[in-house]
Tab-separated table of C-alpha atoms and ligand atoms in Angstrom:
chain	number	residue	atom	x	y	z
A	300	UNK	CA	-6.761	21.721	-9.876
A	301	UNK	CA	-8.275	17.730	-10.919
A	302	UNK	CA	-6.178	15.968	-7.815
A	303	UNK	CA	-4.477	13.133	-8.755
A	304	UNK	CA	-5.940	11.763	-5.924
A	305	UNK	CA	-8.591	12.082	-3.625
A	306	UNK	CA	-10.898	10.818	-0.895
A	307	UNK	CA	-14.859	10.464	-1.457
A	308	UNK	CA	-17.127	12.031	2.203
A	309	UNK	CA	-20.441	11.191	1.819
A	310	UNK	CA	-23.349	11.706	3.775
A	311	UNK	CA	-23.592	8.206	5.530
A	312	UNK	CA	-19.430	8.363	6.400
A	313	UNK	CA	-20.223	11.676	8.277
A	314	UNK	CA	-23.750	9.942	9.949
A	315	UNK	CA	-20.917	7.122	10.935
A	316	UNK	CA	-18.663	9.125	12.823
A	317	UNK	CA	-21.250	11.629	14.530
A	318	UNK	CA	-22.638	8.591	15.801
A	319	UNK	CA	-19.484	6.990	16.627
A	320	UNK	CA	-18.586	10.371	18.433
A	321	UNK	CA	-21.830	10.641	20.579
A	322	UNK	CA	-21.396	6.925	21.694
A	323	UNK	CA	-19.675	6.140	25.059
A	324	UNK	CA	-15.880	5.380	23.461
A	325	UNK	CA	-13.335	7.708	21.589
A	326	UNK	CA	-11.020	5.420	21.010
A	327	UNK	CA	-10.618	1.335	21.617
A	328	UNK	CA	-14.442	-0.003	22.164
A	329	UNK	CA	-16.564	-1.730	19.476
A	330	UNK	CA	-16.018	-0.785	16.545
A	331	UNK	CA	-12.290	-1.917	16.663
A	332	UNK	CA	-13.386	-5.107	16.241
A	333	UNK	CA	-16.608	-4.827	13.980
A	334	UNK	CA	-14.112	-2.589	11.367
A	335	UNK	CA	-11.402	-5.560	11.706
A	336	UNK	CA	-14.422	-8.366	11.267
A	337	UNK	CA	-15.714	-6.377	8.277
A	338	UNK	CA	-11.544	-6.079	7.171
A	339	UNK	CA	-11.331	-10.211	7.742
A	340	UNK	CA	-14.445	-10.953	5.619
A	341	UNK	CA	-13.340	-8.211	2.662
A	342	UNK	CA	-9.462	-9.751	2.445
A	343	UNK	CA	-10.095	-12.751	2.925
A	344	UNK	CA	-8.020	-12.986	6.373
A	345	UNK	CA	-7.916	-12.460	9.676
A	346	UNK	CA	-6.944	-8.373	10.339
A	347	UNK	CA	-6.602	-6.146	12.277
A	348	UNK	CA	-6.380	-2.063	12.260
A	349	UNK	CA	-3.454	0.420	13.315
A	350	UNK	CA	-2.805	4.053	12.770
A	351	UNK	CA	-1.049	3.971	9.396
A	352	UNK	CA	0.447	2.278	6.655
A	353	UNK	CA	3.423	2.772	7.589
A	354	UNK	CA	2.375	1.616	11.135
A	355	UNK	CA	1.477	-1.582	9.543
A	356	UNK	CA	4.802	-2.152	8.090
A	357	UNK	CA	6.417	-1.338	11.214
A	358	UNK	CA	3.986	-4.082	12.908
A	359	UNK	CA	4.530	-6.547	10.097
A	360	UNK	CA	8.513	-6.358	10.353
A	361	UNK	CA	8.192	-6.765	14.422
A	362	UNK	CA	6.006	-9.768	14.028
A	363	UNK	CA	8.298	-11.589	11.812
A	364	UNK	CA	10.977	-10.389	14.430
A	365	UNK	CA	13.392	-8.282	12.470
A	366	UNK	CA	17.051	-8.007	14.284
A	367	UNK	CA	19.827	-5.819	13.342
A	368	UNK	CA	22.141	-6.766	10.318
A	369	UNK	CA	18.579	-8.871	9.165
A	370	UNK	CA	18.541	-8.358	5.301
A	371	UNK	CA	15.316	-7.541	3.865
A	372	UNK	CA	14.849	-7.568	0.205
A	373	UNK	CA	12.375	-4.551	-1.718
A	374	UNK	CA	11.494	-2.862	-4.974
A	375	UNK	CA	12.789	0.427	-5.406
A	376	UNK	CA	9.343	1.411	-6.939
A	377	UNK	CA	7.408	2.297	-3.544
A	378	UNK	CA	7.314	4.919	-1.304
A	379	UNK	CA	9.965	5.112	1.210
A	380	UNK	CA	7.839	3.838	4.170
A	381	UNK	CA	8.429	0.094	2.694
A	382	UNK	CA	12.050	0.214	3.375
A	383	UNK	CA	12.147	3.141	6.461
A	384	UNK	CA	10.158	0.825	9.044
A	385	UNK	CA	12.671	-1.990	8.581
A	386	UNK	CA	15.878	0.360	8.785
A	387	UNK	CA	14.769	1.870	11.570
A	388	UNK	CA	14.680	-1.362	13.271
A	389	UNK	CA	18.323	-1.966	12.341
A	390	UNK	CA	17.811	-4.091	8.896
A	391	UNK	CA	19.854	-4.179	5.663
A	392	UNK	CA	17.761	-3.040	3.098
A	393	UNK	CA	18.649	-5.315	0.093
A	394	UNK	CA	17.164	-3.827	-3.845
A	395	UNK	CA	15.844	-6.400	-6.223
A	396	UNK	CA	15.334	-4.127	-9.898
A	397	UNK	CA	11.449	-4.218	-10.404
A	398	UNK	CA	9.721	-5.864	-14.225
A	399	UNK	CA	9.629	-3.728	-17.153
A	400	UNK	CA	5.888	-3.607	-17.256
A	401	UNK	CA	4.210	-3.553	-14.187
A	402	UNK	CA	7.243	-1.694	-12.315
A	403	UNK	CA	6.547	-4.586	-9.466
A	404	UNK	CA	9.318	-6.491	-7.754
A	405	UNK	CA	11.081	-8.865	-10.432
A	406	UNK	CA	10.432	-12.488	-8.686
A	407	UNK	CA	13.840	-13.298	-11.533
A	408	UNK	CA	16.581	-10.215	-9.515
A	409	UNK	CA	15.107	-11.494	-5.656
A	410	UNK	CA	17.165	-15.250	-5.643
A	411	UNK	CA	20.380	-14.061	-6.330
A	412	UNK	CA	20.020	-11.214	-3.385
A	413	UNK	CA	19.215	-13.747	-0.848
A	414	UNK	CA	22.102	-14.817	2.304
A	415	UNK	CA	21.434	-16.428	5.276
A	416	UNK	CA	20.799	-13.038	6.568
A	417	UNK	CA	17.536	-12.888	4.057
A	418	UNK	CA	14.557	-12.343	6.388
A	419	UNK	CA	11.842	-11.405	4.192
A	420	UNK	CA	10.869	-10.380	0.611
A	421	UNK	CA	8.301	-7.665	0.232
A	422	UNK	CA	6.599	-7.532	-2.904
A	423	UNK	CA	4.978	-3.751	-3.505
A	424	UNK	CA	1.465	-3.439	-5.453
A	425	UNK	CA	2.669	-1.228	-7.068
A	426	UNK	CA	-0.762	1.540	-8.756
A	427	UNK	CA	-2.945	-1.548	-6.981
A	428	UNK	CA	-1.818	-4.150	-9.389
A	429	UNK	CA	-0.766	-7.690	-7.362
A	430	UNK	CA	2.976	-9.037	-7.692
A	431	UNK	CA	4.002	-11.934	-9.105
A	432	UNK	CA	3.178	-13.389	-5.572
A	433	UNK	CA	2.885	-16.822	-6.556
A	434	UNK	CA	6.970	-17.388	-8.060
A	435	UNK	CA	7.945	-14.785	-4.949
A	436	UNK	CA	6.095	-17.014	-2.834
A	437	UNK	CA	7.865	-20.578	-4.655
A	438	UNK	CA	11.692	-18.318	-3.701
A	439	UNK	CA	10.709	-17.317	-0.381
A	440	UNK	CA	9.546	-20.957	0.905
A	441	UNK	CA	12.681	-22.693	-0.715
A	442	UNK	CA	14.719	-20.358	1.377
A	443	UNK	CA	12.094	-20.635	4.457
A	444	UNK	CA	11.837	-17.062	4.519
A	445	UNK	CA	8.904	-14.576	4.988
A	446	UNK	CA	6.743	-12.909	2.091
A	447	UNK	CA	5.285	-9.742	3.237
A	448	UNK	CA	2.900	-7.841	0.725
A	449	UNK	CA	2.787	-3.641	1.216
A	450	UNK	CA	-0.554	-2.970	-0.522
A	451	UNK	CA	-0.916	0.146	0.507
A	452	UNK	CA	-2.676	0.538	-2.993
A	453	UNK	CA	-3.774	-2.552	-3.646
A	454	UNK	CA	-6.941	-2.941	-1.170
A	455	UNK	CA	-9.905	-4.337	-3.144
A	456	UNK	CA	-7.673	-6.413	-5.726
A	457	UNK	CA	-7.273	-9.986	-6.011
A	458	UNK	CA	-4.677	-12.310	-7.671
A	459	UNK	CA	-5.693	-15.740	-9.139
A	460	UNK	CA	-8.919	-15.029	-7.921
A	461	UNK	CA	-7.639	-14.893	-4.297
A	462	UNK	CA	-8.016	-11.462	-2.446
A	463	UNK	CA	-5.033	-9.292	-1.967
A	464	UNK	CA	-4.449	-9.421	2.251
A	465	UNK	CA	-5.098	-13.484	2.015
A	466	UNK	CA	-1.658	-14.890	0.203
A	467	UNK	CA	1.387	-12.952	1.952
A	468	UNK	CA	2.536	-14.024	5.167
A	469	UNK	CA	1.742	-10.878	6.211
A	470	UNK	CA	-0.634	-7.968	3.954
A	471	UNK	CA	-0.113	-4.385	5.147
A	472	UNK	CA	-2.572	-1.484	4.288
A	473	UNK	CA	-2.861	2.001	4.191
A	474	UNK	CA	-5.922	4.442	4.718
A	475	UNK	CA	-4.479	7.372	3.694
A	476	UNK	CA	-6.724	9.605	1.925
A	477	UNK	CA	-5.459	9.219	-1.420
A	478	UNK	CA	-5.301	5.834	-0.854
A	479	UNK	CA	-8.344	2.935	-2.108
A	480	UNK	CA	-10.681	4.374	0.924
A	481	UNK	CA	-9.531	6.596	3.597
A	482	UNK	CA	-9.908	6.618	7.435
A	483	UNK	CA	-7.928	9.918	7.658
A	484	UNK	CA	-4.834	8.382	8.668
A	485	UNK	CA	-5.131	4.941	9.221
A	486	UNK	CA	-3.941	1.184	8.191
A	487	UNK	CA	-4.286	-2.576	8.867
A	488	UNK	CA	-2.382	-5.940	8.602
A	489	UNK	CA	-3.974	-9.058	7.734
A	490	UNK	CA	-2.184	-12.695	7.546
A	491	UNK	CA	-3.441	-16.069	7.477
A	492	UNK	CA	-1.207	-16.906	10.229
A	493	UNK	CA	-2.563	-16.609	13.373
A	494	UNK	CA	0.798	-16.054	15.543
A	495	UNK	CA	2.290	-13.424	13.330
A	496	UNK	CA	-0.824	-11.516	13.365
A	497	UNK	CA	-1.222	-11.802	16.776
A	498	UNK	CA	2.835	-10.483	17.139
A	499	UNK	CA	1.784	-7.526	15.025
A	500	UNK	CA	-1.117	-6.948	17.353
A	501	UNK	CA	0.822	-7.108	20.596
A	502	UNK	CA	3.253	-4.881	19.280
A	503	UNK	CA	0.814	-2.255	18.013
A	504	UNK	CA	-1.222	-2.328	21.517
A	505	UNK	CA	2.042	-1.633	23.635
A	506	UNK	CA	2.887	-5.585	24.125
A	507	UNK	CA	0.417	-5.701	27.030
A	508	UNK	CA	-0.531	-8.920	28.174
A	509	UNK	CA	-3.480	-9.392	30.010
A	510	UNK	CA	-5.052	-12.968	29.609
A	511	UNK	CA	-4.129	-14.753	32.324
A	512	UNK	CA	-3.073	-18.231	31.216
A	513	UNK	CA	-0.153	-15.805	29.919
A	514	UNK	CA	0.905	-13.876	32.895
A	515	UNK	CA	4.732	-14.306	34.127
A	516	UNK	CA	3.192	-12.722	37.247
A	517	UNK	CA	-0.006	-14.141	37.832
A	518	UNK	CA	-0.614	-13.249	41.457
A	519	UNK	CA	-0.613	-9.402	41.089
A	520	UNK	CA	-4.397	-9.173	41.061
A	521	UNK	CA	-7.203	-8.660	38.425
A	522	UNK	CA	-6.221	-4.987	37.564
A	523	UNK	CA	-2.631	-6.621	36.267
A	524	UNK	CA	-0.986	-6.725	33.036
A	525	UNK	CA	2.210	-7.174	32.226
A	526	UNK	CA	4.922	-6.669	29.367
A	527	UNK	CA	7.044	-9.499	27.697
A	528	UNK	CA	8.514	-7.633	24.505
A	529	UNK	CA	8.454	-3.869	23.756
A	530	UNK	CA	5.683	-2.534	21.657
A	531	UNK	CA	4.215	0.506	20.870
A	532	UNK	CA	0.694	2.365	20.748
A	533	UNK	CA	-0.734	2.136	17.008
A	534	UNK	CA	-4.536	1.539	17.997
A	535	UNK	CA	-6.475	2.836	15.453
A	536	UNK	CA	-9.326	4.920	17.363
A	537	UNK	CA	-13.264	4.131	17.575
A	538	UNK	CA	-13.901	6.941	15.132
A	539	UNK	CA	-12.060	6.675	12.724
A	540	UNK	CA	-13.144	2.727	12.849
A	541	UNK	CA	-16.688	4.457	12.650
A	542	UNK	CA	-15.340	5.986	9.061
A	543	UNK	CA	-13.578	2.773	7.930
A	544	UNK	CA	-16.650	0.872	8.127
A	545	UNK	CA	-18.698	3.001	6.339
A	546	UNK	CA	-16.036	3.607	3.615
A	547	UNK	CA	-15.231	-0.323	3.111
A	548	UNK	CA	-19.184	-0.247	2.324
A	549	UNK	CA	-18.252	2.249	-0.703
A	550	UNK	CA	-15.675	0.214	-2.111
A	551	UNK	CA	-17.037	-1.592	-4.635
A	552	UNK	CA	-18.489	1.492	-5.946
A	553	UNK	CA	-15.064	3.245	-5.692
A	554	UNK	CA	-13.481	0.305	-7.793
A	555	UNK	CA	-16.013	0.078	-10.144
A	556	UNK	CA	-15.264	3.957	-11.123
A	557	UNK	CA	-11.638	3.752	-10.682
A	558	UNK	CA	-11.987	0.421	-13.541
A	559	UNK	CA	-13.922	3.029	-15.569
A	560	UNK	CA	-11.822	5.912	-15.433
A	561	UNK	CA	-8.758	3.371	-16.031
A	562	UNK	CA	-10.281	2.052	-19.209
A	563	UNK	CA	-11.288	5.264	-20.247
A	564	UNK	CA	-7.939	6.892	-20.118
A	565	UNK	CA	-6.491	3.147	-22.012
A	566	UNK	CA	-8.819	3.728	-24.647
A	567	UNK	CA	-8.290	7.525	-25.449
A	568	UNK	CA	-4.507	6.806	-24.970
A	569	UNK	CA	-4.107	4.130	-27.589
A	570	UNK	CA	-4.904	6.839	-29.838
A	571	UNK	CA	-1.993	8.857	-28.922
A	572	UNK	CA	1.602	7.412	-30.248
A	573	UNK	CA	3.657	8.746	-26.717
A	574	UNK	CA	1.989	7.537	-24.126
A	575	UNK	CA	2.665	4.110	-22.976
A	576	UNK	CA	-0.285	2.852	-20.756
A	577	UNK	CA	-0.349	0.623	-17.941
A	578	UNK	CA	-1.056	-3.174	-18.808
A	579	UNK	CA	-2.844	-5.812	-16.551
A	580	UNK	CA	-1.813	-9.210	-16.382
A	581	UNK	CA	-4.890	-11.793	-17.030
A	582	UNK	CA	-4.415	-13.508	-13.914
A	583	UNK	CA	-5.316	-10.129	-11.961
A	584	UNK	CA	-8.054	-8.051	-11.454
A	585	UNK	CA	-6.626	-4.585	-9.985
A	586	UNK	CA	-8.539	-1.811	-8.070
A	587	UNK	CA	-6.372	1.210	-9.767
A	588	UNK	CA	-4.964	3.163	-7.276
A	589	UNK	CA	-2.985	5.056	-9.556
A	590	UNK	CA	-2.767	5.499	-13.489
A	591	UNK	CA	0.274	5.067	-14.351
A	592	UNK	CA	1.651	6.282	-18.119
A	593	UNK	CA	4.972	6.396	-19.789
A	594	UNK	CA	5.995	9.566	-21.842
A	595	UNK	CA	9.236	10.356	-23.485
A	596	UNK	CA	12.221	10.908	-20.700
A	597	UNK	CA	13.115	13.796	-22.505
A	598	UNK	CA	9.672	15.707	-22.369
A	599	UNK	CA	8.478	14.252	-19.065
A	600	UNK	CA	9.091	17.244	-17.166
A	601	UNK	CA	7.602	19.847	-19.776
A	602	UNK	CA	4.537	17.288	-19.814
A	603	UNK	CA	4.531	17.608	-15.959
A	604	UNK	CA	4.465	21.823	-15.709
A	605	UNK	CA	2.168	21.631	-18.883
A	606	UNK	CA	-0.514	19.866	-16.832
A	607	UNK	CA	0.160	21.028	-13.891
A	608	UNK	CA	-0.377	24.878	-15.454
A	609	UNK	CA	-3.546	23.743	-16.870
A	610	UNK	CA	-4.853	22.657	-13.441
A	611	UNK	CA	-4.288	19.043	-14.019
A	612	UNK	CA	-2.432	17.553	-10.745
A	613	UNK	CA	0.064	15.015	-12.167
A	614	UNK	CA	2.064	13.279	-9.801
A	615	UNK	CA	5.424	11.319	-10.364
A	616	UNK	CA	5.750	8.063	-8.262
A	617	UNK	CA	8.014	7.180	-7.096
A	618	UNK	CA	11.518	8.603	-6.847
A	619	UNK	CA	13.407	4.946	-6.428
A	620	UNK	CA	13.605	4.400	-3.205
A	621	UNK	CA	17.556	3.887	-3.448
A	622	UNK	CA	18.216	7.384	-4.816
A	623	UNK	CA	16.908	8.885	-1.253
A	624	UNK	CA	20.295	10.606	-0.333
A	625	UNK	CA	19.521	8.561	3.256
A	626	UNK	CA	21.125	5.864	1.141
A	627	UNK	CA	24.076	7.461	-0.329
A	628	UNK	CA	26.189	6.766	3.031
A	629	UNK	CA	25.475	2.812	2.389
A	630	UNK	CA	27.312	2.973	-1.623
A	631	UNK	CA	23.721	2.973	-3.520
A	632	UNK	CA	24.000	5.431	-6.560
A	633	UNK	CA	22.465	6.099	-9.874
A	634	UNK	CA	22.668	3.027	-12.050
A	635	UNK	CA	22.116	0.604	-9.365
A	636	UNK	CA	18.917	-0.554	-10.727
A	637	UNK	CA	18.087	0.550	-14.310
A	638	UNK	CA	14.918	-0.635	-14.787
A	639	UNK	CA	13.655	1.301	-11.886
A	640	UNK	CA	15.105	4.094	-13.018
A	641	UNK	CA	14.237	4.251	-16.578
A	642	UNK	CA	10.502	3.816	-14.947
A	643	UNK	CA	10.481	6.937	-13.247
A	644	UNK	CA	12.315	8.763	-15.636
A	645	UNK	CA	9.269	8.882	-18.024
A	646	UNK	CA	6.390	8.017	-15.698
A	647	UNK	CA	3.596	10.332	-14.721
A	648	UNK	CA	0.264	9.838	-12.595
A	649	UNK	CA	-3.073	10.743	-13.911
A	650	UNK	CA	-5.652	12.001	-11.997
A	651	UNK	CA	-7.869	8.848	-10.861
A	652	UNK	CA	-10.420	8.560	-7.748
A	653	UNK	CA	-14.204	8.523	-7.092
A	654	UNK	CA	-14.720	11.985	-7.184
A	655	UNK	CA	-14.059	12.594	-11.019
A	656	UNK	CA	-16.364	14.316	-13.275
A	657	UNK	CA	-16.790	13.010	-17.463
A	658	UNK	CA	-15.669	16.883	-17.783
A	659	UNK	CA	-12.751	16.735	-15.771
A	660	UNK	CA	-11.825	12.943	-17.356
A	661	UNK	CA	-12.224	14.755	-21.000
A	662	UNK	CA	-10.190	17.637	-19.763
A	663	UNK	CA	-7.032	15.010	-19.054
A	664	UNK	CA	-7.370	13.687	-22.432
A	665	UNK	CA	-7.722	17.203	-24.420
A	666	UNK	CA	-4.947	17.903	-22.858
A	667	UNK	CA	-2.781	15.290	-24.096
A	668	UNK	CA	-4.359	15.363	-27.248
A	669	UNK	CA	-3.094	19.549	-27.467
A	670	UNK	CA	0.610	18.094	-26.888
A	671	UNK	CA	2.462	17.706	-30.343
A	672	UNK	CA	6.503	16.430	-29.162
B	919	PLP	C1	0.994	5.250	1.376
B	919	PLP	C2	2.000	4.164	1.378
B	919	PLP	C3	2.581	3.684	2.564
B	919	PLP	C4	2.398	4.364	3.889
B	919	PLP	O1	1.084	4.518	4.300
B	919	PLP	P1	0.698	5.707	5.322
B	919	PLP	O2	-0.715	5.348	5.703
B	919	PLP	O3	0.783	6.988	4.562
B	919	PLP	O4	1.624	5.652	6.468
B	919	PLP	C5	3.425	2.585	2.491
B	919	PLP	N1	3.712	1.999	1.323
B	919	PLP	C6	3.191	2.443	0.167
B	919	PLP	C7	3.528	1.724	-1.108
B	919	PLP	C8	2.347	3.551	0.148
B	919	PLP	O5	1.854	4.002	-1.014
């Protein structure tokens, strides 16, 4: 089977973590920091690293202090993580419909959603294209709310010529393996404010305070620390730092091939009348996480098991995120959002990573060439 998705292990990632495994730390030592240095100087902001994506997200809404009955507004085109780590902290989760094109959050559906409860927009990037972060970012500062950014896929891509992890209030990643580069499991958050990121940072280190011009109980003794809000453990271990570094080394080649598998799937695919490629706005330059085509509703699922039974590994994302029966109980139903709906309805994933062969890449096409509707 040609995964739709898949991680790249080279020789110097596995030198990385041998060494990283015969050195004196497993988890939390040096190369915490160096692999959240080498983050900052990639995105463009200060970062640092935690155990997942959705890890990050769950960091990200605790920084920007997320409270019960807080409304938080999302595209329905993501996986569910986006909107799971805010309910679980006790949020509304709000829908604004996504564009036609991109299948990104619609900066035109967000104003009307927002009440004084509004306490963030989170724009999705969505197949590692960049939202319209720019008029997002023009609704969330008249309302002097936060813009958080989920690009779990969009690592590696930059908007207006700024990096993707620089322009949100807060940037959340994932290092899945699927994902741009992998450290196993793995994510980060990145902002260019310093006291959100250093919120996020408590929170994913357990809230410990230890620096003493902190302390609420500074005569304990030098072995003290002490907790001042809740947090939890999301430290993203030495070793699999080790692999991060080594992998964010590879990026640039990974891009590079995921650009060249993208335009060689747009250019075979303009040949063929039912498939609807994906389209890049000028003012980006994406590193494709996914490839994202349109076929007819009404054949999408033979297409699917077609592909699939020639050992082609399509993939459908997302099911709308409102269409999870977890939000049937809160009135959300079929309907709700129609141009989400009508996206996944005909979308499928093509197989795109590093990994790739020209055979496998001529395979896809052949494939879709053999179809006749
Ligand atoms: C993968 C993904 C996440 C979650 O990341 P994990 O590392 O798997 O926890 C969150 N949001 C989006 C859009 C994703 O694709």
């Amino acid at each position: 089977m040609i995964p739709y998705g898949r991680h790249s292990i080279d020789d110097s990632d596995i030198e990385a973590v041998i060494e990283a495994l015969k050195s004196d730390w497993l988890t939390t030592g040096p190369l915490v920091e160096k692999f959240e240095r080498s983050l900052e100087n990639f995105v463009g902001a200060p970062t640092i690293s935690v155990t997942s994506g959705t890890a990050a997200l769950h960091c990200a809404y605790s920084a920007i202090g997320v409270k019960p009955g807080d409304e938080i507004i999302t595209p329905p085109i993501t996986f569910i993580a986006t909107q799971a780590t805010a309910a679980v902290m006790g949020a509304k989760i709000v829908f604004a419909d996504v564009q036609e094109d991109t299948a990104n959050i619609n900066p035109g559906a967000v104003e009307a959603l927002i009440t004084n409860r509004t306490k963030a927009v989170v724009a999705v990037d969505y197949a590692g294209h960049p939202a319209d972060l720019d008029e997002l970012r023009m609704i969330t500062n008249k309302y002097g709310i936060y813009l958080i950014e989920d690009a779990a896929h969009s690592i590696g891509s930059s908007y207006k010529n700024r990096p993707v992890g620089s322009i949100a209030d807060l940037t959340t990643f994932s290092f899945f393996p699927t994902k741009n580069f992998t450290t196993a499991e793995g994510g980060a958050i990145s902002s260019p404010n310093p006291e959100l990121l250093e919120r996020a940072r408590k929170f994913s280190r357990q809230g410990l305070i230890r620096e003493p011009e902190n302390l609420l109980l500074p005569g304990e003794g030098p072995w003290h620390q002490e907790v001042h809000e809740f947090g939890l453990n999301y430290r993203l271990p030495d070793v699999l730092c080790a692999l991060g570094i080594s992998q964010l080394n590879r990026l640039a080649s990974f891009k590079q091939r995921r650009r060249e598998i993208f335009d060689f799937y747009s250019n075979a695919f303009s040949k063929i009348d039912f498939i609807r490629t994906p389209i890049e706005k000028e003012f980006v330059d994406s590193n494709w996480h996914l490839y994202p085509v349109r076929v007819p509703q009404s054949h999408r699922s033979d297409i699917y098991k077609l592909l699939r039974s020639q050992g082609i590994g399509v993939q459908v994302n997302y099911l709308p995120a409102h269409l999870h029966p977890v939000f049937a109980s809160k009135g959300l139903k079929r309907g709700d959002f129609p141009v989400a709906e009508s996206f996944y309805a005909s979308e499928l994933s093509l197989p795109i990573s590093f990994v790739l062969t020209e055979d496998d890449l001529n395979r896809v096409v052949e494939t879709f060439e053999s179809i006749v509707l």
